[in-house]
Amino acid sequence: MTDDPLHTALLDARVPRYTSYPPANRFSADVGPADMAEWLAAVPQGDPISVYVHVPFCRRLCWFCACRTQGTTTDTPLDRYLDHLDRETAMVAAALPRGTTMRTLHLGGGTPTILSPQRIARLSEILHGAFSPTAEADISVEIDPMECDEARLDALRALGMTRVSLGVQDFDPAVQAAIGRTQPVDATARVVEAARARGTRSLNVDLVYGLPHQTPERLAATLKEVLALAPDRLALFGYAHVPWMARRQRMIPEAALPRPVERLELANLAREMLTGSGYRAIGIDHFARPGDAMARAADDGTLRRNFQGYTTDGAATLVGLGPSSISRFTQGFAQNAPATGAWQAAIDAGRLATARGHALSDRDRLVAEVIERLMCHGRVDLGALTGRHRAPVAPLLAIARAALEELPGAGRLAGEVLHITCPAALRLVAARFDPGFAPATNLYSQAS
Ligand code: SF4
């Protein structure tokens, strides 16, 4: 046991991950297709956009995963999905100013590589037919190494893939058995090699700590194997056990989950091993090689946070396609119907599939910027920021002082600049600035 208030808060707290402000669970049905159409039409002429495509299918449903996806053993739903994606993309492109270009494209899910090479080629036609990529476009794809082959990688290369994100989570067989996800090291290494041979310029690996049966020794062994793959970036997420929200997590043996104090040890061990191997720690859960674009963005203050976590993408507009995807505009957020059937029904009715969202107020924009600066850089100049937003600084300074008093060791206030030096405290401090955060709700994952 410890009586260090920061340590206790880290063990107990359930706080949002703030991939957006407000978090998506606070979106409402006040935002619908008409808002989405209006916001698309208002994108400034000549501004490149970012595009996210959600592929909501997996061959296997890993028990730890809370992503919006559905299992399918056949290919039958995939063509129907692409038909609807084609029509949705055409509607979105028609609503945007003519000639809008695409600066980044991210294919996520689910498992984008569940699509056959022919279907990937069709997806490429749909997207490139609607949005011309800019010369330096960044095109990233989430890959399940167990659902990928050379022909798919060739098709993705033809689509323009520049970056790959591989799910690993943990290589230990006992951990993999407990999360329903078998993935040998050599199969993963083959995909890494094949992706690199096709000119992929950046490779990310996703890892998870806090999984059942994970111990410091097992996690250290996984990290050694992952480091041998020499990824450019790593994401290290804390497992969020929320079986009341993600039903498949009921398969996870709860008794085998590390206790809060053990989770913190696992997180610290991983952080030490990765930074000790030359990776730069970014925000709450990312690591990048010093020369990587993400590390450079952290250095020059341009790092952003979006629904994939941290990003170097500076586009003001993110257009989401596919069920559950979220679009971000300067005016607010618009989320598609989460269920594939409801998304298809909207498109069949000839309308955009927006089901919920949030229109940003001036106050939301101020809070969003404070939280994004903290989550990305651990530092926010409250004086400069409130000056730009024409808002009083005193209430934010009061929040900062109260947070530092309650969480000694989290950081310091130098004049009007708040510095958070303990990365594990970033979410806790960010939540203090969030007027809608209700600590008693059990919707969020643990801060550590
Ligand atoms: S971890 Fe990946 S493959 Fe497994 S269920 Fe989640 S999205 Fe599907």
Coordinates of C-alpha atoms and ligand atoms in Angstrom, one line a residue:
M1 CA 0.0 0.0 0.0
T2 CA 1.1 3.6 -0.6
D3 CA -0.1 6.9 0.8
D4 CA 1.3 8.9 -2.2
P5 CA -1.8 10.7 -3.5
L6 CA -0.6 10.6 -7.1
H7 CA 0.2 6.9 -6.9
T8 CA -3.2 6.2 -5.4
A9 CA -5.0 8.4 -8.0
L10 CA -3.2 6.6 -10.8
L11 CA -4.3 3.2 -9.4
D12 CA -7.9 4.2 -8.9
A13 CA -8.8 6.6 -11.6
R14 CA -11.0 5.8 -14.6
V15 CA -10.6 8.7 -17.0
P16 CA -11.2 9.3 -20.7
R17 CA -8.4 8.8 -23.1
Y18 CA -9.3 12.1 -24.8
T19 CA -8.9 11.1 -28.4
S20 CA -11.4 13.8 -28.8
Y21 CA -13.0 16.5 -26.6
P22 CA -15.7 16.0 -25.8
P23 CA -15.2 12.2 -25.8
A24 CA -17.4 10.3 -28.2
N25 CA -19.6 8.8 -25.4
R26 CA -21.0 12.3 -24.9
F27 CA -22.1 12.8 -28.5
S28 CA -25.9 13.2 -28.9
A29 CA -28.5 12.7 -31.6
D30 CA -28.6 16.6 -31.9
V31 CA -26.2 16.3 -34.8
G32 CA -27.5 14.5 -37.9
P33 CA -27.0 14.2 -41.7
A34 CA -28.0 17.8 -42.4
D35 CA -25.2 19.1 -40.1
M36 CA -22.7 16.7 -41.7
A37 CA -23.7 18.0 -45.2
E38 CA -23.5 21.6 -44.1
W39 CA -20.0 21.0 -42.5
L40 CA -18.7 19.2 -45.6
A41 CA -19.9 22.0 -47.8
A42 CA -18.1 24.6 -45.5
V43 CA -14.7 23.0 -45.8
P44 CA -12.5 25.8 -47.2
Q45 CA -11.8 25.4 -50.9
G46 CA -8.2 24.1 -51.4
D47 CA -7.9 22.7 -47.9
P48 CA -6.7 19.1 -48.0
I49 CA -8.7 16.7 -45.8
S50 CA -7.9 13.5 -44.0
V51 CA -10.0 10.4 -44.5
Y52 CA -10.6 7.5 -42.2
V53 CA -12.2 4.3 -43.5
H54 CA -13.6 1.8 -41.0
V55 CA -13.7 -1.8 -42.1
P56 CA -16.0 -3.4 -39.5
F57 CA -15.2 -7.1 -40.0
C58 CA -12.7 -9.6 -38.5
R59 CA -12.0 -13.2 -39.1
R60 CA -11.4 -13.7 -35.5
L61 CA -12.8 -11.8 -32.6
C62 CA -10.1 -11.3 -29.9
W63 CA -11.7 -11.3 -26.5
F64 CA -9.8 -8.2 -25.2
C65 CA -10.8 -6.0 -28.1
A66 CA -13.4 -3.3 -27.7
C67 CA -13.3 -2.1 -31.3
R68 CA -16.5 -1.8 -33.4
T69 CA -16.3 -4.9 -35.4
Q70 CA -18.1 -8.1 -36.2
G71 CA -16.8 -11.6 -37.0
T72 CA -17.4 -13.2 -40.4
T73 CA -16.3 -16.5 -41.7
T74 CA -17.5 -15.8 -45.2
D75 CA -16.8 -13.0 -47.7
T76 CA -20.5 -12.4 -48.3
P77 CA -20.8 -9.2 -46.3
L78 CA -17.7 -7.7 -47.8
D79 CA -19.0 -6.9 -51.2
R80 CA -22.2 -5.5 -49.8
Y81 CA -20.0 -3.3 -47.5
L82 CA -18.0 -2.1 -50.4
D83 CA -21.1 -1.3 -52.4
H84 CA -22.3 0.9 -49.6
L85 CA -18.9 2.5 -49.0
D86 CA -18.8 3.4 -52.7
R87 CA -22.2 5.2 -52.4
E88 CA -21.3 6.9 -49.1
T89 CA -18.0 8.1 -50.6
A90 CA -19.7 9.5 -53.6
M91 CA -22.3 11.4 -51.4
V92 CA -19.5 12.8 -49.2
A93 CA -17.3 13.8 -52.2
A94 CA -20.3 15.5 -53.9
A95 CA -21.0 17.5 -50.7
L96 CA -17.3 18.7 -50.4
P97 CA -16.0 21.7 -52.5
R98 CA -15.0 20.5 -55.9
G99 CA -11.4 19.4 -56.2
T100 CA -10.8 18.7 -52.5
T101 CA -7.6 16.7 -52.0
M102 CA -6.7 14.0 -49.5
R103 CA -3.6 14.5 -47.3
T104 CA -3.9 11.4 -45.2
L105 CA -5.9 8.2 -45.5
H106 CA -6.1 5.6 -42.7
L107 CA -7.7 2.2 -43.2
G108 CA -8.7 0.9 -39.8
G109 CA -11.2 -1.5 -38.2
G110 CA -11.8 -4.3 -37.6
T111 CA -9.4 -5.9 -40.0
P112 CA -8.9 -4.0 -43.3
T113 CA -6.8 -6.9 -44.6
I114 CA -9.9 -9.2 -44.4
L115 CA -10.5 -7.7 -47.9
S116 CA -9.1 -9.8 -50.8
P117 CA -6.6 -8.2 -53.1
Q118 CA -9.4 -7.7 -55.7
R119 CA -11.5 -6.0 -53.0
I120 CA -8.6 -3.8 -51.9
A121 CA -8.2 -2.8 -55.6
R122 CA -11.9 -1.9 -55.6
L123 CA -11.6 0.1 -52.4
S124 CA -8.6 1.9 -54.0
E125 CA -10.7 2.8 -57.0
I126 CA -13.5 4.1 -54.8
L127 CA -11.3 6.3 -52.7
H128 CA -8.9 7.6 -55.4
G129 CA -11.9 8.2 -57.7
A130 CA -13.4 10.6 -55.0
F131 CA -10.3 12.2 -53.5
S132 CA -7.0 12.9 -55.3
P133 CA -4.2 12.3 -52.8
T134 CA -1.7 15.2 -52.4
A135 CA 1.8 14.6 -53.6
E136 CA 3.1 13.8 -50.0
A137 CA -0.1 11.9 -48.9
D138 CA 0.4 9.6 -46.0
I139 CA -1.6 6.3 -46.4
S140 CA -1.6 4.0 -43.4
V141 CA -3.2 0.6 -42.9
E142 CA -4.0 -1.5 -39.8
I143 CA -2.8 -5.0 -40.4
D144 CA -3.6 -8.2 -38.6
P145 CA -0.5 -10.3 -39.4
M146 CA -2.6 -13.5 -39.3
E147 CA -5.0 -12.1 -42.0
C148 CA -2.5 -10.8 -44.5
D149 CA -0.4 -12.2 -47.4
E150 CA 1.9 -11.0 -50.1
A151 CA -0.9 -10.5 -52.6
R152 CA -2.8 -8.2 -50.2
L153 CA 0.4 -6.2 -49.5
D154 CA 0.9 -5.8 -53.3
A155 CA -2.7 -4.5 -53.5
L156 CA -2.1 -2.1 -50.6
R157 CA 1.1 -0.9 -52.2
A158 CA -0.8 -0.2 -55.4
L159 CA -3.4 1.7 -53.2
G160 CA -0.4 3.9 -52.1
M161 CA 0.3 2.5 -48.6
T162 CA 3.1 4.3 -46.9
R163 CA 2.7 3.2 -43.3
V164 CA 1.7 0.0 -41.6
S165 CA 0.3 -0.5 -38.1
L166 CA 0.6 -4.1 -36.9
G167 CA -1.4 -5.5 -34.0
V168 CA 0.8 -7.6 -31.7
Q169 CA -0.5 -7.1 -28.2
D170 CA 1.6 -9.8 -26.5
F171 CA 3.7 -12.7 -28.0
D172 CA 3.4 -14.9 -24.9
P173 CA 1.4 -18.1 -25.7
A174 CA -0.4 -18.2 -22.3
V175 CA -1.4 -14.5 -22.7
Q176 CA -2.5 -15.1 -26.3
A177 CA -4.6 -18.1 -25.2
A178 CA -6.3 -16.0 -22.5
I179 CA -7.3 -13.3 -25.0
G180 CA -8.3 -15.6 -27.8
R181 CA -5.6 -14.4 -30.2
T182 CA -2.9 -16.8 -31.5
Q183 CA -0.1 -15.0 -33.3
P184 CA 3.4 -16.6 -33.6
V185 CA 6.4 -14.3 -33.7
D186 CA 7.7 -15.7 -37.1
A187 CA 4.3 -15.1 -38.8
T188 CA 4.5 -11.5 -37.6
A189 CA 8.1 -11.1 -38.7
R190 CA 7.3 -12.4 -42.2
V191 CA 4.6 -9.7 -42.7
V192 CA 7.0 -7.0 -41.4
E193 CA 9.6 -8.0 -43.9
A194 CA 7.1 -8.2 -46.7
A195 CA 5.7 -4.8 -45.9
R196 CA 9.2 -3.3 -45.8
A197 CA 10.1 -5.0 -49.1
R198 CA 7.2 -3.1 -50.6
G199 CA 8.5 0.3 -49.6
T200 CA 6.6 0.9 -46.4
R201 CA 8.4 3.9 -44.9
S202 CA 7.1 3.6 -41.3
L203 CA 6.0 0.6 -39.2
N204 CA 4.0 0.8 -36.0
V205 CA 3.4 -2.0 -33.6
D206 CA 0.5 -2.0 -31.1
L207 CA 1.1 -3.6 -27.7
V208 CA -1.2 -4.0 -24.7
Y209 CA -0.3 -4.2 -21.0
G210 CA -2.6 -5.3 -18.2
L211 CA -3.7 -8.5 -20.1
P212 CA -4.5 -11.8 -18.2
H213 CA -1.4 -13.8 -17.2
Q214 CA 0.9 -11.0 -18.1
T215 CA 3.9 -10.8 -15.8
P216 CA 7.0 -8.5 -16.0
E217 CA 9.0 -11.4 -17.3
R218 CA 6.5 -12.3 -20.1
L219 CA 6.1 -8.7 -21.1
A220 CA 9.9 -8.2 -21.2
A221 CA 10.2 -11.2 -23.5
T222 CA 7.5 -9.8 -25.8
L223 CA 9.3 -6.4 -25.9
K224 CA 12.6 -8.1 -26.8
E225 CA 10.9 -9.8 -29.7
V226 CA 9.2 -6.7 -30.8
L227 CA 12.3 -4.6 -30.6
A228 CA 14.0 -7.2 -32.9
L229 CA 11.4 -6.2 -35.5
A230 CA 12.8 -2.6 -35.3
P231 CA 9.5 -0.7 -35.5
D232 CA 9.6 3.0 -36.1
R233 CA 6.8 3.6 -33.6
L234 CA 5.1 1.7 -30.9
A235 CA 1.8 2.2 -29.1
L236 CA 1.5 0.7 -25.6
F237 CA -2.2 0.7 -24.5
G238 CA -3.4 -0.3 -21.1
Y239 CA -6.1 -3.0 -21.4
A240 CA -9.4 -1.6 -20.5
H241 CA -11.6 -4.3 -18.9
V242 CA -15.2 -3.1 -19.6
P243 CA -17.2 -6.3 -20.1
W244 CA -20.4 -4.4 -19.5
M245 CA -19.7 -2.5 -22.7
A246 CA -17.6 -5.0 -24.7
R247 CA -19.4 -8.3 -24.3
R248 CA -16.6 -10.5 -25.7
Q249 CA -14.5 -9.4 -22.8
R250 CA -16.6 -11.7 -20.7
M251 CA -14.4 -14.5 -22.0
I252 CA -11.4 -12.9 -20.3
P253 CA -10.5 -14.8 -17.1
E254 CA -10.8 -11.9 -14.6
A255 CA -8.9 -13.7 -11.9
A256 CA -5.8 -13.7 -14.2
L257 CA -5.8 -10.0 -14.7
P258 CA -2.9 -8.1 -13.1
R259 CA -4.0 -6.0 -10.1
P260 CA -3.7 -2.2 -10.4
V261 CA -0.3 -2.1 -8.7
E262 CA 0.9 -4.8 -11.1
R263 CA -0.5 -2.9 -14.1
L264 CA 1.5 0.1 -13.0
E265 CA 4.7 -2.0 -12.8
L266 CA 4.1 -3.5 -16.2
A267 CA 3.6 0.0 -17.7
N268 CA 6.7 1.3 -16.0
L269 CA 8.8 -1.7 -17.2
A270 CA 7.7 -1.3 -20.8
R271 CA 8.4 2.5 -20.7
E272 CA 11.9 1.9 -19.3
M273 CA 12.7 -0.8 -21.8
L274 CA 11.5 1.2 -24.8
T275 CA 13.1 4.5 -23.8
G276 CA 16.3 2.5 -22.8
S277 CA 16.3 1.1 -26.4
G278 CA 16.4 4.6 -27.8
Y279 CA 12.7 5.3 -28.4
R280 CA 11.3 8.7 -27.5
A281 CA 8.2 8.6 -25.2
I282 CA 5.3 10.5 -26.8
G283 CA 2.3 11.5 -24.7
I284 CA 0.5 8.9 -22.7
D285 CA 1.2 5.7 -24.7
H286 CA 3.3 6.2 -27.9
F287 CA 7.0 5.7 -28.6
A288 CA 8.9 6.7 -31.7
R289 CA 12.4 6.6 -33.0
P290 CA 14.1 10.0 -32.7
G291 CA 14.1 10.6 -36.5
D292 CA 10.5 9.5 -37.0
A293 CA 7.9 12.1 -38.1
M294 CA 6.0 11.6 -34.8
A295 CA 9.1 12.4 -32.7
R296 CA 9.8 15.4 -34.8
A297 CA 6.1 16.6 -34.4
A298 CA 6.5 16.2 -30.6
D299 CA 9.6 18.3 -30.8
D300 CA 8.2 21.1 -32.9
G301 CA 4.8 21.3 -31.2
T302 CA 2.8 20.1 -34.2
L303 CA 1.8 16.7 -32.7
R304 CA -2.0 16.2 -32.6
R305 CA -4.4 13.8 -31.0
N306 CA -7.2 12.0 -33.0
F307 CA -9.3 8.9 -32.9
Q308 CA -6.3 6.7 -33.8
G309 CA -4.3 8.1 -30.9
Y310 CA -1.4 10.5 -31.7
T311 CA -0.9 11.8 -35.2
T312 CA 1.3 14.1 -37.2
D313 CA -1.8 14.9 -39.4
G314 CA -2.5 18.6 -39.2
A315 CA -5.6 18.7 -41.4
A316 CA -8.5 20.6 -39.9
T317 CA -11.0 18.2 -41.4
L318 CA -11.2 14.5 -40.9
V319 CA -13.9 12.6 -42.9
G320 CA -15.0 9.3 -41.5
L321 CA -16.4 6.6 -43.9
G322 CA -18.0 3.3 -42.9
P323 CA -20.1 2.3 -39.8
S324 CA -19.2 4.0 -36.5
S325 CA -16.6 6.3 -38.1
I326 CA -16.3 9.8 -36.7
S327 CA -15.8 13.0 -38.8
R328 CA -14.2 16.0 -37.3
F329 CA -14.8 19.6 -38.6
T330 CA -13.9 22.9 -37.1
Q331 CA -17.7 23.1 -36.4
G332 CA -17.9 19.8 -34.5
F333 CA -18.0 16.0 -34.7
A334 CA -20.3 13.8 -36.7
Q335 CA -20.4 10.0 -36.1
N336 CA -21.9 7.4 -38.4
A337 CA -24.5 4.9 -37.2
P338 CA -22.4 2.3 -35.3
A339 CA -24.2 -0.8 -36.5
T340 CA -23.4 -1.9 -40.1
G341 CA -27.1 -2.6 -40.8
A342 CA -28.2 0.9 -39.7
W343 CA -25.3 2.5 -41.7
Q344 CA -26.4 0.6 -44.8
A345 CA -30.0 1.4 -44.3
A346 CA -29.2 5.2 -44.2
I347 CA -27.2 4.9 -47.5
D348 CA -30.0 2.8 -49.1
A349 CA -32.3 5.6 -48.2
G350 CA -30.0 8.0 -50.1
R351 CA -28.8 10.0 -47.1
L352 CA -25.6 10.4 -45.1
A353 CA -25.4 7.9 -42.2
T354 CA -24.6 10.4 -39.5
A355 CA -26.4 9.3 -36.3
R356 CA -24.9 11.5 -33.6
G357 CA -22.2 14.0 -32.9
H358 CA -21.5 17.3 -31.1
A359 CA -21.4 20.9 -32.3
L360 CA -18.6 22.7 -30.6
S361 CA -19.2 25.8 -28.6
D362 CA -16.4 28.4 -28.0
R363 CA -16.0 27.0 -24.5
D364 CA -15.6 23.5 -25.9
R365 CA -12.8 24.7 -28.3
L366 CA -10.9 26.2 -25.4
V367 CA -11.2 23.1 -23.3
A368 CA -10.4 20.9 -26.3
E369 CA -7.2 22.9 -26.9
V370 CA -6.1 22.7 -23.2
I371 CA -6.6 19.0 -23.2
E372 CA -5.0 18.3 -26.5
R373 CA -1.9 20.4 -25.6
L374 CA -1.6 18.5 -22.3
M375 CA -2.1 15.1 -23.9
C376 CA 0.4 15.8 -26.7
H377 CA 3.0 17.9 -25.1
G378 CA 2.4 17.7 -21.3
R379 CA 2.6 21.5 -21.4
V380 CA 0.1 24.3 -22.0
D381 CA 0.5 28.0 -21.8
L382 CA -2.8 28.9 -20.2
G383 CA -2.2 32.7 -20.6
A384 CA -1.4 32.6 -24.3
L385 CA -4.2 30.1 -25.0
T386 CA -6.9 32.1 -23.2
G387 CA -5.6 35.2 -24.9
R388 CA -6.3 33.7 -28.3
H389 CA -9.7 32.4 -27.2
R390 CA -10.6 35.8 -25.5
A391 CA -11.4 34.0 -22.3
P392 CA -10.3 34.8 -18.7
V393 CA -7.3 32.9 -17.5
A394 CA -8.1 32.9 -13.8
P395 CA -10.5 29.9 -13.8
L396 CA -8.0 27.7 -15.7
L397 CA -5.2 28.7 -13.3
A398 CA -7.4 27.8 -10.4
I399 CA -8.0 24.3 -11.9
A400 CA -4.3 23.9 -12.5
R401 CA -3.4 24.9 -8.9
A402 CA -6.0 22.6 -7.5
A403 CA -4.9 19.7 -9.7
L404 CA -1.3 20.1 -8.6
E405 CA -2.2 20.3 -5.0
E406 CA -4.3 17.1 -5.2
L407 CA -1.6 15.3 -7.3
P408 CA 1.7 16.4 -5.9
G409 CA 4.5 15.2 -8.1
A410 CA 2.4 15.5 -11.3
G411 CA 4.1 18.7 -12.5
R412 CA 4.4 22.4 -11.8
L413 CA 2.9 25.8 -12.7
A414 CA 5.5 28.3 -13.9
G415 CA 3.7 31.6 -14.3
E416 CA 0.8 30.7 -16.5
V417 CA 2.4 27.7 -18.1
L418 CA 1.3 24.3 -16.8
H419 CA 3.9 21.5 -17.1
I420 CA 3.0 17.9 -16.4
T421 CA 6.2 16.0 -15.9
C422 CA 4.6 12.6 -14.9
P423 CA 3.2 11.1 -18.2
A424 CA 1.0 8.7 -16.3
A425 CA -0.8 11.7 -14.7
L426 CA -1.6 13.4 -18.0
R427 CA -5.1 12.0 -18.3
L428 CA -5.9 12.8 -14.7
V429 CA -4.9 16.4 -15.0
A430 CA -6.6 16.7 -18.4
A431 CA -9.8 15.5 -16.8
R432 CA -9.7 18.3 -14.3
F433 CA -10.2 20.8 -17.1
D434 CA -13.1 18.8 -18.5
P435 CA -16.4 20.3 -17.1
G436 CA -18.4 17.2 -18.2
F437 CA -16.2 14.6 -16.6
A438 CA -18.0 12.6 -13.9
P439 CA -15.4 10.6 -12.0
A440 CA -18.0 8.2 -10.5
T441 CA -19.0 6.8 -13.9
N442 CA -17.4 3.5 -14.7
L443 CA -17.3 4.1 -18.4
Y444 CA -13.6 4.8 -18.8
S445 CA -10.5 2.8 -18.6
Q446 CA -7.9 3.0 -15.8
A447 CA -5.5 5.9 -16.0
S448 CA -2.4 3.7 -15.5
Ligands
SF4_1 S1 -7.8 -7.0 -32.1 FE1 -8.0 -6.7 -34.4 S2 -8.4 -8.8 -35.2 FE2 -8.9 -8.9 -33.0 S3 -11.1 -8.4 -32.8 FE3 -10.0 -6.5 -32.5 S4 -10.0 -5.5 -34.5 FE4 -10.5 -7.7 -34.8

